[in-house]
Amino acid sequence: MTASTKQDAPSGEAVANAPVGRPRQSRHDAVTAVLPGWLRVVVLTLLVAAVTIPVGYILVASFMPDVDVANGQIVPDEITTQNYVRMWSTVDLAGGLANSLVVSGIVAIISAMIATITAYCLVRFAFRGRLTILRGLVALQSLPGTLLLLPIFVLFSSARTYLDITIIGTRFGLIVTYLTFALPFSTWVMVTYLRGLPRELEEAAMLDGCSPIGVLRRVVVPLSWPGIVVAAVFAFLLGWNDVLFASVMTRPETETVAVALQVFGLSQEGGAIPLYGQLMSSALVCALPVVVLYMIFQRYLVGGLTAGGVK
C-alpha cells in the first residue's frame, strides 16, 4: 500500500467518531405518528368496545332465561342452555340454514368461476368494447339494490306467464338474483388481482404448447387463489346476509336464515313473554358459519384484498 493510500484511508478512531445520520423512519412509525400515543389508545379502546360489547351481551343473553332478557337484565341470575335446545322447534332455523348454505354456496362458486374467466379475458385480450365493460362494472356498483327489486320481481313473474317457468319462490330465482349483484364486484376483484400477475409465466406456458384455456387452468387459477377466495367469500356473504330480496323472492319452504330471523324477531313484538333469549341464541348460531368461513380463509382474504395495492 502506498503512502497516499494510507493517508486517504480513514482511521478506526475517525470512523468511530464520525457523526451518525438520523435513522430512517420505519413505515410503522410513519403511520402511528399521525396520532399521539394516548389518543391512539383511546380510539382503539372505543373501537374495540363498540364491537365487543354488543356481541358480548348477545352471548350472555343467549344463556339467560327469556324473562330475564325481557326485563333488561345484564348480569344473569341463572345460566341455562335451554335456549339453544328450544329455538329449533320455535323457528324453522334448520330449514333456513340449509337454504342459505345451498343458495350462498352455489352463488359463491358460480360467481368465482365466471368472474375468473371474465377477468382473464378482460385483462389479457384486447377487443372492442373492453374499456366500456370495465367502466360498466364499476358503474354497476353504484346502483342501489332497492332500485332493482321491483324490475327483477316483475321480470321473474313474467316468466311464469310467457314461458311457463316458475322462478318466484324457488332457490333458482334467488341464485340468479344474487348473481346479478355478485358478478360485477367479483369480476372487478379478479381484474385487479390478475393485473398483478406476471405475463411471463403465461408466455412460458404458451411456448410449452398450452392453449389459452390450458394457461388459465394450469397457471392463472393456481396463482389466483387469494383473489378467487375474496370473490367467493363476498358473494357468499351477499347471499347470506340479504333480507330484502329473500323476503320477496321466496316462500316459507325456501326462505333463508336471514328471513327466518327477521320473522322470528317481528313475531316477538307485543308478546306476553318475548323469546329474546332464543332470539339471541339463534342469531349466534346463524353468525357461526360466517365466522368459521373467515377463520379458514383469513390468509387468502388479506392477500386478495391487498393485491394490486403496490406496483
Tab-separated table of C-alpha atoms in Angstrom:
chain	number	residue	atom	x	y	z
A	1	MET	CA	0.000	0.000	0.000
A	2	THR	CA	1.404	3.407	-0.973
A	3	ALA	CA	1.797	6.354	1.344
A	4	SER	CA	-1.003	8.306	-0.340
A	5	THR	CA	-3.378	5.386	0.115
A	6	LYS	CA	-2.543	5.142	3.820
A	7	GLN	CA	-3.116	8.862	4.196
A	8	ASP	CA	-6.518	8.783	2.431
A	9	ALA	CA	-7.839	5.786	4.353
A	10	PRO	CA	-9.782	6.883	7.457
A	11	SER	CA	-8.545	5.597	10.764
A	12	GLY	CA	-10.664	3.454	13.063
A	13	GLU	CA	-10.964	6.300	15.559
A	14	ALA	CA	-12.180	8.687	12.856
A	15	VAL	CA	-14.836	6.213	11.763
A	16	ALA	CA	-15.979	5.687	15.338
A	17	ASN	CA	-16.220	9.420	15.974
A	18	ALA	CA	-17.967	10.192	12.677
A	19	PRO	CA	-21.459	11.674	13.084
A	20	VAL	CA	-24.181	9.116	12.721
A	21	GLY	CA	-27.005	10.101	10.385
A	22	ARG	CA	-30.603	10.159	11.515
A	23	PRO	CA	-32.053	6.665	11.291
A	24	ARG	CA	-34.643	6.160	8.612
A	25	GLN	CA	-38.186	6.296	9.942
A	26	SER	CA	-39.893	2.956	9.599
A	27	ARG	CA	-43.248	2.588	7.892
A	28	HIS	CA	-44.920	1.650	11.181
A	29	ASP	CA	-43.562	4.786	12.881
A	30	ALA	CA	-44.718	6.942	9.981
A	31	VAL	CA	-48.240	5.572	10.244
A	32	THR	CA	-48.519	5.724	14.030
A	33	ALA	CA	-47.040	9.229	14.187
A	34	VAL	CA	-50.337	10.664	12.934
A	35	LEU	CA	-51.924	10.412	16.397
A	36	PRO	CA	-50.321	10.771	19.829
A	37	GLY	CA	-49.887	7.601	21.815
A	38	TRP	CA	-52.611	8.306	24.379
A	39	LEU	CA	-55.097	9.257	21.668
A	40	ARG	CA	-54.407	6.030	19.750
A	41	VAL	CA	-55.137	4.047	22.909
A	42	VAL	CA	-58.422	5.899	23.428
A	43	VAL	CA	-59.536	5.459	19.803
A	44	LEU	CA	-58.655	1.752	19.714
A	45	THR	CA	-60.365	1.183	23.055
A	46	LEU	CA	-63.562	2.819	21.809
A	47	LEU	CA	-63.499	0.811	18.573
A	48	VAL	CA	-62.943	-2.473	20.385
A	49	ALA	CA	-65.684	-1.645	22.894
A	50	ALA	CA	-68.136	-0.734	20.127
A	51	VAL	CA	-67.629	-4.182	18.604
A	52	THR	CA	-67.244	-6.439	21.625
A	53	ILE	CA	-69.902	-5.020	23.980
A	54	PRO	CA	-72.952	-5.787	21.747
A	55	VAL	CA	-71.587	-9.197	20.767
A	56	GLY	CA	-70.736	-9.950	24.380
A	57	TYR	CA	-74.251	-9.052	25.529
A	58	ILE	CA	-75.785	-11.266	22.834
A	59	LEU	CA	-73.586	-14.128	24.020
A	60	VAL	CA	-74.542	-13.602	27.672
A	61	ALA	CA	-78.234	-13.139	26.870
A	62	SER	CA	-78.318	-16.375	24.900
A	63	PHE	CA	-77.661	-18.248	28.168
A	64	MET	CA	-80.280	-16.314	30.156
A	65	PRO	CA	-83.985	-17.164	30.578
A	66	ASP	CA	-86.348	-15.270	28.300
A	67	VAL	CA	-87.921	-13.438	31.246
A	68	ASP	CA	-84.569	-12.059	32.433
A	69	VAL	CA	-83.669	-10.839	28.940
A	70	ALA	CA	-87.106	-9.244	28.528
A	71	ASN	CA	-86.636	-7.438	31.855
A	72	GLY	CA	-83.393	-5.928	30.617
A	73	GLN	CA	-81.035	-7.733	32.973
A	74	ILE	CA	-77.376	-7.555	32.129
A	75	VAL	CA	-75.992	-9.896	34.785
A	76	PRO	CA	-77.802	-13.258	34.653
A	77	ASP	CA	-79.330	-14.737	37.805
A	78	GLU	CA	-79.030	-18.211	36.315
A	79	ILE	CA	-77.325	-19.715	33.295
A	80	THR	CA	-79.269	-22.088	31.076
A	81	THR	CA	-78.686	-23.794	27.761
A	82	GLN	CA	-82.364	-24.380	27.049
A	83	ASN	CA	-82.447	-21.527	24.539
A	84	TYR	CA	-80.163	-23.493	22.218
A	85	VAL	CA	-82.463	-26.513	22.528
A	86	ARG	CA	-85.853	-24.827	22.194
A	87	MET	CA	-85.010	-22.483	19.317
A	88	TRP	CA	-85.015	-25.319	16.768
A	89	SER	CA	-88.703	-26.012	17.453
A	90	THR	CA	-89.699	-22.357	17.867
A	91	VAL	CA	-88.434	-21.241	14.458
A	92	ASP	CA	-87.526	-23.198	11.318
A	93	LEU	CA	-83.857	-22.444	11.813
A	94	ALA	CA	-82.602	-25.710	10.330
A	95	GLY	CA	-84.504	-25.173	7.085
A	96	GLY	CA	-83.299	-21.585	6.833
A	97	LEU	CA	-79.690	-22.604	7.426
A	98	ALA	CA	-79.936	-25.314	4.778
A	99	ASN	CA	-81.430	-22.931	2.213
A	100	SER	CA	-78.854	-20.238	2.957
A	101	LEU	CA	-75.944	-22.664	2.708
A	102	VAL	CA	-77.193	-24.074	-0.604
A	103	VAL	CA	-78.012	-20.708	-2.200
A	104	SER	CA	-74.977	-18.820	-0.897
A	105	GLY	CA	-72.603	-21.696	-1.665
A	106	ILE	CA	-73.796	-22.039	-5.256
A	107	VAL	CA	-73.652	-18.266	-5.758
A	108	ALA	CA	-70.092	-18.157	-4.392
A	109	ILE	CA	-68.855	-20.991	-6.629
A	110	ILE	CA	-70.532	-19.801	-9.826
A	111	SER	CA	-69.577	-16.181	-9.201
A	112	ALA	CA	-65.911	-17.044	-8.612
A	113	MET	CA	-65.724	-19.248	-11.717
A	114	ILE	CA	-67.392	-16.788	-14.091
A	115	ALA	CA	-65.519	-13.830	-12.607
A	116	THR	CA	-62.140	-15.532	-13.082
A	117	ILE	CA	-62.809	-16.390	-16.732
A	118	THR	CA	-64.275	-12.962	-17.500
A	119	ALA	CA	-61.452	-11.096	-15.773
A	120	TYR	CA	-58.843	-13.149	-17.648
A	121	CYS	CA	-60.409	-12.180	-20.967
A	122	LEU	CA	-60.641	-8.517	-19.968
A	123	VAL	CA	-57.057	-8.304	-18.738
A	124	ARG	CA	-55.162	-10.429	-21.238
A	125	PHE	CA	-57.042	-9.821	-24.509
A	126	ALA	CA	-57.672	-6.569	-26.368
A	127	PHE	CA	-61.025	-6.247	-28.151
A	128	ARG	CA	-63.575	-3.595	-28.994
A	129	GLY	CA	-65.681	-2.564	-26.011
A	130	ARG	CA	-63.212	-3.800	-23.382
A	131	LEU	CA	-62.908	-0.450	-21.602
A	132	THR	CA	-66.662	0.021	-21.752
A	133	ILE	CA	-67.182	-3.276	-19.946
A	134	LEU	CA	-64.621	-2.358	-17.287
A	135	ARG	CA	-66.254	1.003	-16.694
A	136	GLY	CA	-69.647	-0.640	-16.617
A	137	LEU	CA	-68.505	-2.990	-13.856
A	138	VAL	CA	-67.584	-0.004	-11.722
A	139	ALA	CA	-70.817	1.837	-12.559
A	140	LEU	CA	-72.948	-1.149	-11.568
A	141	GLN	CA	-71.596	-0.933	-8.022
A	142	SER	CA	-73.304	2.441	-7.564
A	143	LEU	CA	-76.816	1.116	-8.258
A	144	PRO	CA	-78.783	0.509	-5.037
A	145	GLY	CA	-80.366	-2.893	-4.701
A	146	THR	CA	-83.751	-1.473	-3.728
A	147	LEU	CA	-83.940	0.235	-7.123
A	148	LEU	CA	-83.810	-3.126	-8.904
A	149	LEU	CA	-86.155	-5.024	-6.596
A	150	LEU	CA	-89.366	-4.239	-8.481
A	151	PRO	CA	-87.946	-4.726	-12.030
A	152	ILE	CA	-86.444	-8.099	-11.083
A	153	PHE	CA	-89.681	-9.222	-9.446
A	154	VAL	CA	-91.766	-8.203	-12.478
A	155	LEU	CA	-89.315	-9.875	-14.866
A	156	PHE	CA	-89.341	-13.167	-12.966
A	157	SER	CA	-93.108	-13.050	-12.562
A	158	SER	CA	-93.488	-12.591	-16.316
A	159	ALA	CA	-91.526	-15.786	-16.908
A	160	ARG	CA	-94.431	-17.726	-15.405
A	161	THR	CA	-96.902	-16.093	-17.782
A	162	TYR	CA	-94.953	-16.163	-21.049
A	163	LEU	CA	-92.566	-19.105	-20.616
A	164	ASP	CA	-94.479	-21.254	-18.116
A	165	ILE	CA	-91.401	-21.253	-15.848
A	166	THR	CA	-91.776	-20.705	-12.111
A	167	ILE	CA	-88.950	-18.582	-10.730
A	168	ILE	CA	-90.521	-16.664	-7.854
A	169	GLY	CA	-90.388	-18.737	-4.670
A	170	THR	CA	-87.592	-21.047	-5.835
A	171	ARG	CA	-83.930	-21.297	-4.906
A	172	PHE	CA	-83.072	-20.919	-8.589
A	173	GLY	CA	-84.647	-17.475	-8.719
A	174	LEU	CA	-82.754	-16.410	-5.604
A	175	ILE	CA	-79.473	-17.666	-7.040
A	176	VAL	CA	-79.969	-15.746	-10.292
A	177	THR	CA	-80.883	-12.624	-8.315
A	178	TYR	CA	-77.746	-12.765	-6.185
A	179	LEU	CA	-75.541	-13.447	-9.205
A	180	THR	CA	-76.833	-10.190	-10.690
A	181	PHE	CA	-75.159	-8.270	-7.869
A	182	ALA	CA	-72.239	-10.582	-7.062
A	183	LEU	CA	-70.755	-10.943	-10.544
A	184	PRO	CA	-69.788	-7.273	-11.147
A	185	PHE	CA	-67.937	-6.998	-7.845
A	186	SER	CA	-66.301	-10.427	-8.141
A	187	THR	CA	-65.191	-9.690	-11.701
A	188	TRP	CA	-63.630	-6.379	-10.686
A	189	VAL	CA	-61.792	-8.066	-7.798
A	190	MET	CA	-60.341	-10.618	-10.199
A	191	VAL	CA	-59.447	-7.937	-12.757
A	192	THR	CA	-57.462	-6.103	-10.084
A	193	TYR	CA	-55.731	-9.305	-8.992
A	194	LEU	CA	-54.880	-10.633	-12.461
A	195	ARG	CA	-53.289	-7.334	-13.419
A	196	GLY	CA	-50.603	-8.048	-10.838
A	197	LEU	CA	-49.681	-11.467	-12.232
A	198	PRO	CA	-46.606	-11.500	-14.486
A	199	ARG	CA	-47.311	-12.195	-18.145
A	200	GLU	CA	-44.005	-14.053	-18.496
A	201	LEU	CA	-45.446	-17.121	-16.753
A	202	GLU	CA	-48.312	-17.320	-19.221
A	203	GLU	CA	-45.999	-16.749	-22.187
A	204	ALA	CA	-43.713	-19.540	-20.981
A	205	ALA	CA	-46.688	-21.894	-20.729
A	206	MET	CA	-47.776	-20.991	-24.268
A	207	LEU	CA	-44.264	-21.698	-25.545
A	208	ASP	CA	-44.588	-25.154	-23.988
A	209	GLY	CA	-47.724	-25.748	-26.031
A	210	CYS	CA	-50.535	-24.680	-23.692
A	211	SER	CA	-53.673	-23.197	-25.185
A	212	PRO	CA	-55.276	-20.109	-23.608
A	213	ILE	CA	-57.670	-22.405	-21.720
A	214	GLY	CA	-54.734	-24.519	-20.563
A	215	VAL	CA	-52.902	-21.412	-19.369
A	216	LEU	CA	-55.981	-20.332	-17.462
A	217	ARG	CA	-56.419	-23.736	-15.847
A	218	ARG	CA	-52.779	-24.597	-15.112
A	219	VAL	CA	-51.156	-21.216	-14.490
A	220	VAL	CA	-53.663	-18.454	-13.773
A	221	VAL	CA	-56.064	-20.295	-11.464
A	222	PRO	CA	-53.378	-21.821	-9.166
A	223	LEU	CA	-51.748	-18.388	-8.778
A	224	SER	CA	-55.040	-16.557	-8.250
A	225	TRP	CA	-56.418	-18.402	-5.224
A	226	PRO	CA	-56.332	-15.337	-2.920
A	227	GLY	CA	-58.375	-13.291	-5.388
A	228	ILE	CA	-60.745	-16.190	-6.100
A	229	VAL	CA	-61.350	-16.693	-2.378
A	230	VAL	CA	-62.094	-12.985	-1.888
A	231	ALA	CA	-64.593	-13.015	-4.759
A	232	ALA	CA	-66.242	-16.192	-3.466
A	233	VAL	CA	-66.446	-15.027	0.161
A	234	PHE	CA	-68.026	-11.692	-0.709
A	235	ALA	CA	-70.534	-13.426	-2.994
A	236	PHE	CA	-71.315	-15.860	-0.180
A	237	LEU	CA	-71.882	-13.009	2.277
A	238	LEU	CA	-74.153	-11.255	-0.201
A	239	GLY	CA	-76.486	-14.242	-0.227
A	240	TRP	CA	-76.125	-14.993	3.473
A	241	ASN	CA	-76.910	-11.503	4.810
A	242	ASP	CA	-79.600	-10.438	2.339
A	243	VAL	CA	-83.094	-9.927	3.700
A	244	LEU	CA	-84.717	-7.641	1.127
A	245	PHE	CA	-84.667	-9.882	-1.942
A	246	ALA	CA	-85.001	-13.112	0.051
A	247	SER	CA	-88.214	-11.888	1.704
A	248	VAL	CA	-89.773	-11.139	-1.707
A	249	MET	CA	-88.362	-13.953	-3.852
A	250	THR	CA	-89.002	-16.902	-1.518
A	251	ARG	CA	-91.851	-18.771	0.121
A	252	PRO	CA	-91.797	-20.460	3.570
A	253	GLU	CA	-90.199	-23.617	2.192
A	254	THR	CA	-87.322	-21.761	0.524
A	255	GLU	CA	-86.773	-18.794	2.863
A	256	THR	CA	-83.213	-18.180	4.005
A	257	VAL	CA	-81.989	-17.957	7.564
A	258	ALA	CA	-81.925	-14.141	7.437
A	259	VAL	CA	-85.653	-14.094	6.644
A	260	ALA	CA	-86.333	-16.688	9.344
A	261	LEU	CA	-84.588	-14.493	11.919
A	262	GLN	CA	-86.475	-11.415	10.739
A	263	VAL	CA	-89.841	-13.175	11.016
A	264	PHE	CA	-88.859	-14.579	14.412
A	265	GLY	CA	-87.853	-11.153	15.693
A	266	LEU	CA	-91.015	-9.433	14.411
A	267	SER	CA	-93.222	-12.097	15.962
A	268	GLN	CA	-91.839	-11.258	19.419
A	269	GLU	CA	-93.111	-7.675	19.376
A	270	GLY	CA	-96.053	-7.294	21.731
A	271	GLY	CA	-95.877	-10.845	23.046
A	272	ALA	CA	-96.615	-11.717	26.679
A	273	ILE	CA	-93.121	-13.101	27.260
A	274	PRO	CA	-90.849	-12.325	24.288
A	275	LEU	CA	-88.475	-15.156	23.482
A	276	TYR	CA	-85.457	-12.863	23.405
A	277	GLY	CA	-83.128	-15.489	24.818
A	278	GLN	CA	-83.924	-17.851	21.969
A	279	LEU	CA	-83.612	-14.967	19.517
A	280	MET	CA	-80.092	-14.218	20.796
A	281	SER	CA	-79.041	-17.855	20.557
A	282	SER	CA	-80.494	-18.101	17.038
A	283	ALA	CA	-78.513	-15.036	15.967
A	284	LEU	CA	-75.276	-16.557	17.265
A	285	VAL	CA	-75.908	-19.864	15.519
A	286	CYS	CA	-76.619	-18.053	12.245
A	287	ALA	CA	-73.417	-15.997	12.573
A	288	LEU	CA	-71.255	-19.038	13.291
A	289	PRO	CA	-70.813	-20.218	9.648
A	290	VAL	CA	-69.581	-16.773	8.588
A	291	VAL	CA	-67.090	-16.625	11.480
A	292	VAL	CA	-65.763	-20.075	10.611
A	293	LEU	CA	-65.502	-19.041	6.959
A	294	TYR	CA	-63.384	-16.017	7.843
A	295	MET	CA	-61.133	-18.047	10.143
A	296	ILE	CA	-60.472	-20.641	7.435
A	297	PHE	CA	-59.779	-18.213	4.585
A	298	GLN	CA	-58.272	-15.338	6.551
A	299	ARG	CA	-54.824	-15.501	4.966
A	300	TYR	CA	-56.314	-15.654	1.478
A	301	LEU	CA	-58.575	-12.679	2.225
A	302	VAL	CA	-55.657	-10.495	3.320
A	303	GLY	CA	-53.612	-11.402	0.244
A	304	GLY	CA	-56.509	-10.945	-2.150
A	305	LEU	CA	-57.668	-7.606	-0.777
A	306	THR	CA	-54.168	-6.097	-0.803
A	307	ALA	CA	-53.319	-7.362	-4.301
A	308	GLY	CA	-52.563	-4.554	-6.684
A	309	GLY	CA	-52.014	-2.046	-3.912
A	310	VAL	CA	-48.238	-1.882	-4.534
A	311	LYS	CA	-46.781	-1.860	-8.009
